[in-house]
PDB file of C-alpha atoms and ligand atoms in Angstrom:
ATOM      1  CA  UNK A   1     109.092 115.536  94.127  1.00 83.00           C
ATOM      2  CA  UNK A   2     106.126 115.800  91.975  1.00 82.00           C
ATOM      3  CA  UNK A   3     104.276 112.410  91.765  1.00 94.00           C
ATOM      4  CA  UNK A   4     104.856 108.939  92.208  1.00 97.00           C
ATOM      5  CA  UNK A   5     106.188 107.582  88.738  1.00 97.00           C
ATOM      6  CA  UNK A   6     105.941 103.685  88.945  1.00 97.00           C
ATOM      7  CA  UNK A   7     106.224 101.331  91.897  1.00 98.00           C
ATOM      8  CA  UNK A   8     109.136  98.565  91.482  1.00 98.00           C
ATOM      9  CA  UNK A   9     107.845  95.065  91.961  1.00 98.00           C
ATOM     10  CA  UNK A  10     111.007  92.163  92.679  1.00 98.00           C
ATOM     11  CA  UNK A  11     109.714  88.788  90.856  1.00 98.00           C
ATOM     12  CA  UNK A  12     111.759  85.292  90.136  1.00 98.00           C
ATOM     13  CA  UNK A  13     110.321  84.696  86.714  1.00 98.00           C
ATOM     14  CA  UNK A  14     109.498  87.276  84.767  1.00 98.00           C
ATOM     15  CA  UNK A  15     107.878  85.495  81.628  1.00 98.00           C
ATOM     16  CA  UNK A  16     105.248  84.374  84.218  1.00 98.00           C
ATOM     17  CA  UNK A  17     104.917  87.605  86.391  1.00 98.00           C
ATOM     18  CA  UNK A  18     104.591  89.499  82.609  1.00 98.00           C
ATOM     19  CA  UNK A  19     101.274  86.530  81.562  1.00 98.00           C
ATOM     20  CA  UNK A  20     100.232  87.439  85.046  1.00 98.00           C
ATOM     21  CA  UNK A  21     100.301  91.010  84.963  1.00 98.00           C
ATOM     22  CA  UNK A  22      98.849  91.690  82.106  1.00 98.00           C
ATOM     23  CA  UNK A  23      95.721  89.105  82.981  1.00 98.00           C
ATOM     24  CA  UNK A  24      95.247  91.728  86.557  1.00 97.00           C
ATOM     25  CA  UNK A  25      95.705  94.970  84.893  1.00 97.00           C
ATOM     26  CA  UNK A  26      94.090  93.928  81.482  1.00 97.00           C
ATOM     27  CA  UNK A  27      96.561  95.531  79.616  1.00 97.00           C
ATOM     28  CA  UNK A  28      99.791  94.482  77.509  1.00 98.00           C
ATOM     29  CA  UNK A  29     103.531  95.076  79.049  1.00 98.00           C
ATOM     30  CA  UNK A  30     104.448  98.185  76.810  1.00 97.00           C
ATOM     31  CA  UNK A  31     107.997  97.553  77.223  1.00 96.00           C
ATOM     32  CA  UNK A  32     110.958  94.846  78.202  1.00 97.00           C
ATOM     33  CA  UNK A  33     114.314  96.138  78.825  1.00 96.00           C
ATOM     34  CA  UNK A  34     117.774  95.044  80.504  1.00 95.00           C
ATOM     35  CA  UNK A  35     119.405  97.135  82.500  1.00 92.00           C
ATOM     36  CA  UNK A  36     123.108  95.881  82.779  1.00 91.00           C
ATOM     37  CA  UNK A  37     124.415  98.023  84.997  1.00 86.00           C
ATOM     38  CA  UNK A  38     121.706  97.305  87.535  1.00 89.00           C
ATOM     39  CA  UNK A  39     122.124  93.561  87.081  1.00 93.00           C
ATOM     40  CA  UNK A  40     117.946  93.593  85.967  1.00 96.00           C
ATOM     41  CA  UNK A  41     115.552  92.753  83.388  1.00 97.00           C
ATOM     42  CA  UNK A  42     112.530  95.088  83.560  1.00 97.00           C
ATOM     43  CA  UNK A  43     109.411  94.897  82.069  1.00 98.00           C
ATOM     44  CA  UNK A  44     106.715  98.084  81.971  1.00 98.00           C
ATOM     45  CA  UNK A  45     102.616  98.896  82.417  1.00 98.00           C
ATOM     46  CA  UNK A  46     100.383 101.444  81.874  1.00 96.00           C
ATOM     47  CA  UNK A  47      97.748 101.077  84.314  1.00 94.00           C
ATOM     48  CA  UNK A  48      95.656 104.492  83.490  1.00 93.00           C
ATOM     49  CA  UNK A  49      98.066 107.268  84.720  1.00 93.00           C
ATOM     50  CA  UNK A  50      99.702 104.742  86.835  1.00 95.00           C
ATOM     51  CA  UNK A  51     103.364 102.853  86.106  1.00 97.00           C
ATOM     52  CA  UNK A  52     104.218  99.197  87.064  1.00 98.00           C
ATOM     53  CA  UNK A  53     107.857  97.999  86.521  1.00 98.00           C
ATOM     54  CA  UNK A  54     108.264  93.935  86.748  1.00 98.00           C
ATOM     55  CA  UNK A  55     112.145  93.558  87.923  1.00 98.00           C
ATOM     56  CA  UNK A  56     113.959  90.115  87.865  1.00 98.00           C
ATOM     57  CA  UNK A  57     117.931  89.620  88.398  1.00 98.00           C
ATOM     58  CA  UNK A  58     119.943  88.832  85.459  1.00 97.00           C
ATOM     59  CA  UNK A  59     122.849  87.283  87.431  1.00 94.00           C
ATOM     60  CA  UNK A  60     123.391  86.736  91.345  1.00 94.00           C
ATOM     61  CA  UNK A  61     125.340  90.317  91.695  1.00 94.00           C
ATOM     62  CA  UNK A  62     122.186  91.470  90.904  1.00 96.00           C
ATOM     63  CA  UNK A  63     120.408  93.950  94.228  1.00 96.00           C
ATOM     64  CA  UNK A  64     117.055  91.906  93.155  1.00 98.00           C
ATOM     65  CA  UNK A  65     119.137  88.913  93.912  1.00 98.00           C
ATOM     66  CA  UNK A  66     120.190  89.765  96.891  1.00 97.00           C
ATOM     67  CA  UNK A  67     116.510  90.919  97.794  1.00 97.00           C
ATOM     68  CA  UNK A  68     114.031  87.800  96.588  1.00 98.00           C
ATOM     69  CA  UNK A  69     116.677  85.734  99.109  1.00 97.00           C
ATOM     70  CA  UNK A  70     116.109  87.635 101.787  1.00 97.00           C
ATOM     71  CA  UNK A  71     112.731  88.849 101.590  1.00 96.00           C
ATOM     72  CA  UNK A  72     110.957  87.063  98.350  1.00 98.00           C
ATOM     73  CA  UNK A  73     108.784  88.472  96.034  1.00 98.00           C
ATOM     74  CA  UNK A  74     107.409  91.844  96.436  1.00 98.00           C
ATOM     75  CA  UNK A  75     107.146  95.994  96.181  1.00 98.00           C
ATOM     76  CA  UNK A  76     111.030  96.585  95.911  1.00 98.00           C
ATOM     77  CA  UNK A  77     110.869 100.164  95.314  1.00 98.00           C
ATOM     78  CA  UNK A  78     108.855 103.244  95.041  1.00 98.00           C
ATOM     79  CA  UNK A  79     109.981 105.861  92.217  1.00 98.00           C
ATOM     80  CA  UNK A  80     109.302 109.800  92.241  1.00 97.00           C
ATOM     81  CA  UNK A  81     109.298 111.872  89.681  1.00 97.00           C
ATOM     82  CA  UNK A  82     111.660 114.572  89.486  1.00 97.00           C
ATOM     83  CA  UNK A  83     112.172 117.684  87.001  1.00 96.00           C
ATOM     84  CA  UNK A  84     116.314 118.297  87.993  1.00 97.00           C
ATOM     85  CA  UNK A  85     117.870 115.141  89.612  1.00 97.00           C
ATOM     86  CA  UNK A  86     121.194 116.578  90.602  1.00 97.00           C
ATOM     87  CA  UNK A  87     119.454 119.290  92.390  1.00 97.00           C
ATOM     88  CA  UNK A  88     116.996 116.872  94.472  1.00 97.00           C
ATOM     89  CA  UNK A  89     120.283 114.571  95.213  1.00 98.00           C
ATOM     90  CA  UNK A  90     122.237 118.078  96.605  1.00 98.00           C
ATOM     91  CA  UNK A  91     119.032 118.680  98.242  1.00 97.00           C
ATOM     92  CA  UNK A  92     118.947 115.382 100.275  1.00 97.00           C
ATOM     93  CA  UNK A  93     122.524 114.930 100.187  1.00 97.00           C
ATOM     94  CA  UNK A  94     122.310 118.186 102.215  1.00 97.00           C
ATOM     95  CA  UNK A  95     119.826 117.008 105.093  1.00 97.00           C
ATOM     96  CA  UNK A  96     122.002 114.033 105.689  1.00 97.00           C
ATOM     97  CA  UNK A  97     120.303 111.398 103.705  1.00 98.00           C
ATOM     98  CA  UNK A  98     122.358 108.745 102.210  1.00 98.00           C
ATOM     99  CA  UNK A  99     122.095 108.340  98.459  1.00 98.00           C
ATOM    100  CA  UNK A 100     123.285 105.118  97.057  1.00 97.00           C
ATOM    101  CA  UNK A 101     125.239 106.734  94.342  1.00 96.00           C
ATOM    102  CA  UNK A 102     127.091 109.978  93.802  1.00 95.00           C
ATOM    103  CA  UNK A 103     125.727 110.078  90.017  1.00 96.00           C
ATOM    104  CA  UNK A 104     122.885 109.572  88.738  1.00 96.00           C
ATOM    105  CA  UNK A 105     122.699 106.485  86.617  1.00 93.00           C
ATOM    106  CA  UNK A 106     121.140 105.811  83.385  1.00 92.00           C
ATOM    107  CA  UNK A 107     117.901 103.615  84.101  1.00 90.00           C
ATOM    108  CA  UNK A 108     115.319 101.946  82.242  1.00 90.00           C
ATOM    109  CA  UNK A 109     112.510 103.556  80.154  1.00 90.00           C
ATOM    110  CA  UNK A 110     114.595 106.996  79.796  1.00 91.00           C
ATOM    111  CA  UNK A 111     115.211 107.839  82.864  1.00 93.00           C
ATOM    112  CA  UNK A 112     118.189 109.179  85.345  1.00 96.00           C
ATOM    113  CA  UNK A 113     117.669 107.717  88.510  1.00 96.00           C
ATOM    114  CA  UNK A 114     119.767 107.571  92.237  1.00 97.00           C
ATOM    115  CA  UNK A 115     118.540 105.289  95.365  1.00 98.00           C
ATOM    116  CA  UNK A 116     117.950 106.758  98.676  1.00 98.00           C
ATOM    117  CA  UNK A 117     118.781 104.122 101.232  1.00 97.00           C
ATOM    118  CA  UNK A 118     115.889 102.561 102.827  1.00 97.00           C
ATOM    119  CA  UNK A 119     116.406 103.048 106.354  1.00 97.00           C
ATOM    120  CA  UNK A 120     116.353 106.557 105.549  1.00 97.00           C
ATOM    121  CA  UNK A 121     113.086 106.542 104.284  1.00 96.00           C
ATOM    122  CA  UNK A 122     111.340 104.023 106.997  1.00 97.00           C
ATOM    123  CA  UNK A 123     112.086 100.562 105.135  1.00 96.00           C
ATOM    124  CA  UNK A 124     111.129 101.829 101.580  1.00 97.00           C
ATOM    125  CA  UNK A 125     113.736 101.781  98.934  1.00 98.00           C
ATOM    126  CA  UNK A 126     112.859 104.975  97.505  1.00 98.00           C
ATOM    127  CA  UNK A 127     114.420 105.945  93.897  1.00 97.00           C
ATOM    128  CA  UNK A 128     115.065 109.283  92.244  1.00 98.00           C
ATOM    129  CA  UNK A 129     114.167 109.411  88.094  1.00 96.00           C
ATOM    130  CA  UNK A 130     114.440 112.407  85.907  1.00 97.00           C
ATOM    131  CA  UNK A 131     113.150 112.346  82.142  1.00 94.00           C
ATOM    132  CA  UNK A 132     116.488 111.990  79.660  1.00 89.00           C
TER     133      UNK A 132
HETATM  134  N1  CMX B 201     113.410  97.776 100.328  1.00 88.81           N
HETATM  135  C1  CMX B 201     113.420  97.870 101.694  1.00 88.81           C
HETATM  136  N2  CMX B 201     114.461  97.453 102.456  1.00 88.81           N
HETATM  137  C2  CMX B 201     115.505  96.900 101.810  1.00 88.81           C
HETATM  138  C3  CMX B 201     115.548  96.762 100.415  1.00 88.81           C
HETATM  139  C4  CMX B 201     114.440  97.221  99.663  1.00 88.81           C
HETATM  140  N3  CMX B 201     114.407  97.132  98.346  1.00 88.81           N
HETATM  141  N4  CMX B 201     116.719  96.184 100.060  1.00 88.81           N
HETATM  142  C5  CMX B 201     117.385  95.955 101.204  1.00 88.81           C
HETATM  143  N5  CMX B 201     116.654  96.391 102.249  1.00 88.81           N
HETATM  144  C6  CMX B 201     117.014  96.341 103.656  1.00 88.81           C
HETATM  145  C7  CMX B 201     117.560  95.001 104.071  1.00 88.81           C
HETATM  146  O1  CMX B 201     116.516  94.117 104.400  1.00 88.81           O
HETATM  147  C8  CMX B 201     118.413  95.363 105.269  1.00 88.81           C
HETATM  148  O2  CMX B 201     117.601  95.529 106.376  1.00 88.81           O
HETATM  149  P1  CMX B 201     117.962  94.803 107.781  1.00 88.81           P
HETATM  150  O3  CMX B 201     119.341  95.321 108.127  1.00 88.81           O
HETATM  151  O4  CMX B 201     116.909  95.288 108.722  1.00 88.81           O
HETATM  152  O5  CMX B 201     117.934  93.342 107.515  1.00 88.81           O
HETATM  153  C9  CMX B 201     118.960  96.738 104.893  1.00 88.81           C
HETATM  154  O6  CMX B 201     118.082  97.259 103.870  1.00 88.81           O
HETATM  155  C10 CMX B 201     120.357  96.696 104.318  1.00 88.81           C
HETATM  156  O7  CMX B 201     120.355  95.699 103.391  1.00 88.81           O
HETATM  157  P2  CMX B 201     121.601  94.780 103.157  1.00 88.81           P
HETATM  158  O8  CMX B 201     121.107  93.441 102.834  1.00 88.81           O
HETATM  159  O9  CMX B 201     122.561  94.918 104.277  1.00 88.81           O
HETATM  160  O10 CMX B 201     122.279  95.509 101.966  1.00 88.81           O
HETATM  161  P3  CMX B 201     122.194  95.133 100.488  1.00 88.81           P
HETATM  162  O11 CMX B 201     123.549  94.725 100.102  1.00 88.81           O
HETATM  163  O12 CMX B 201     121.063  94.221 100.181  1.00 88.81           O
HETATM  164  O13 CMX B 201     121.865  96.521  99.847  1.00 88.81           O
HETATM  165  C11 CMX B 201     120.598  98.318  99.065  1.00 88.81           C
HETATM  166  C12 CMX B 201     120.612  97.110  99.976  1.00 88.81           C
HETATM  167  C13 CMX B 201     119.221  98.938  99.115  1.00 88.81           C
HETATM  168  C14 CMX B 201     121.658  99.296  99.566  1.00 88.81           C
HETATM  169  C15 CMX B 201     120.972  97.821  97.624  1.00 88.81           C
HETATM  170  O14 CMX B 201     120.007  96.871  97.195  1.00 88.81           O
HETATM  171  C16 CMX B 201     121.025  98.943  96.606  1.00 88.81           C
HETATM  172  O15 CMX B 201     122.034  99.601  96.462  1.00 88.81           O
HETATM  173  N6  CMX B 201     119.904  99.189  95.869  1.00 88.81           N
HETATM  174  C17 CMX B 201     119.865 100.222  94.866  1.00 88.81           C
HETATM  175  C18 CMX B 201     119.980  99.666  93.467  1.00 88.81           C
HETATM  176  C19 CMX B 201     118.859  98.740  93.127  1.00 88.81           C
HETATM  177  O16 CMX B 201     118.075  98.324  93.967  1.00 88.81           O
HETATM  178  N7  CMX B 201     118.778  98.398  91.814  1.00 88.81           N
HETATM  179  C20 CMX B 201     117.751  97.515  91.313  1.00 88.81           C
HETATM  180  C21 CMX B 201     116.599  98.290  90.682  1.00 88.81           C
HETATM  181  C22 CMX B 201     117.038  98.939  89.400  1.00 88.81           C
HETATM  182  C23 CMX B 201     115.940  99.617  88.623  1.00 88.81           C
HETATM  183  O17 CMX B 201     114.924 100.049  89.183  1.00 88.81           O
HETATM  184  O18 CMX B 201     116.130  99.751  87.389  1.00 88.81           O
END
């Protein structure tokens, strides 16, 4: 895995996490996107070479939901970087990790990405993403 690409942060409202955000980093949210099969909105930040995606639920199927019930707001996920997806997921696949998809699925800001569960990875949702 090469570096760490952006770290997911769960919020309830994201008009006011987006005014908030861009007050702390002092810089604008680059991009808002919905991601229907995920159930989320998203919204983006540059933060020097660092990535920041905002994610609220769109409906109450919605794993960001089901999280901000149980646990509130708060670092959902942590994305890596890789060059060849499918070959990372075989890899993992292979040492008995559980991968919360068999395909990779089309995620926001051009990417590929695949969920390794978090009790595999000591309580941290950890996600896959490959450039499109
Ligand atoms: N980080 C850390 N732990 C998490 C977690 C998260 N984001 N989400 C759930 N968990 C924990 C739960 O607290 C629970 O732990 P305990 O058993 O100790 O209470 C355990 O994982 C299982 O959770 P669950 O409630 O039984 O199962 P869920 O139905 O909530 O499913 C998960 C959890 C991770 C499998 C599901 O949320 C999932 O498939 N996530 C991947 C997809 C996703 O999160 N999409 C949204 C982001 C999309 C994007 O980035 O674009």
């Amino acid at each position: 895995m090469d570096k760490i690409e952006h770290l997911g942060i769960a919020v309830k409202d994201l008009n006011q996490a987006i005014s908030n955000y861009e007050m702390l980093l002092g810089t604008p949210c680059y991009k808002q996107e919905d991601v229907p099969s995920q159930g989320v909105r998203t919204a983006f930040f540059q933060s020097g070479p660092n990535k920041v995606e905002l994610l609220a639920a769109t409906d109450e199927n919605s794993p960001i939901f089901k999280f901000l019930e149980k646990k509130g707001e708060g670092i959902h996920h942590v994305a890596f970087a890789v060059d060849d997806i499918l070959k990372e997921m075989q890899r993992l696949k292979k040492e008995g990790y559980r991968l919360l998809s068999d395909h990779p699925s089309p995620g926001a800001d051009g990417k590929l990405i695949c969920f390794v569960h978090p009790k595999d990875s000591n309580g941290v949702l950890m996600e896959l993403c490959q450039d499109i």
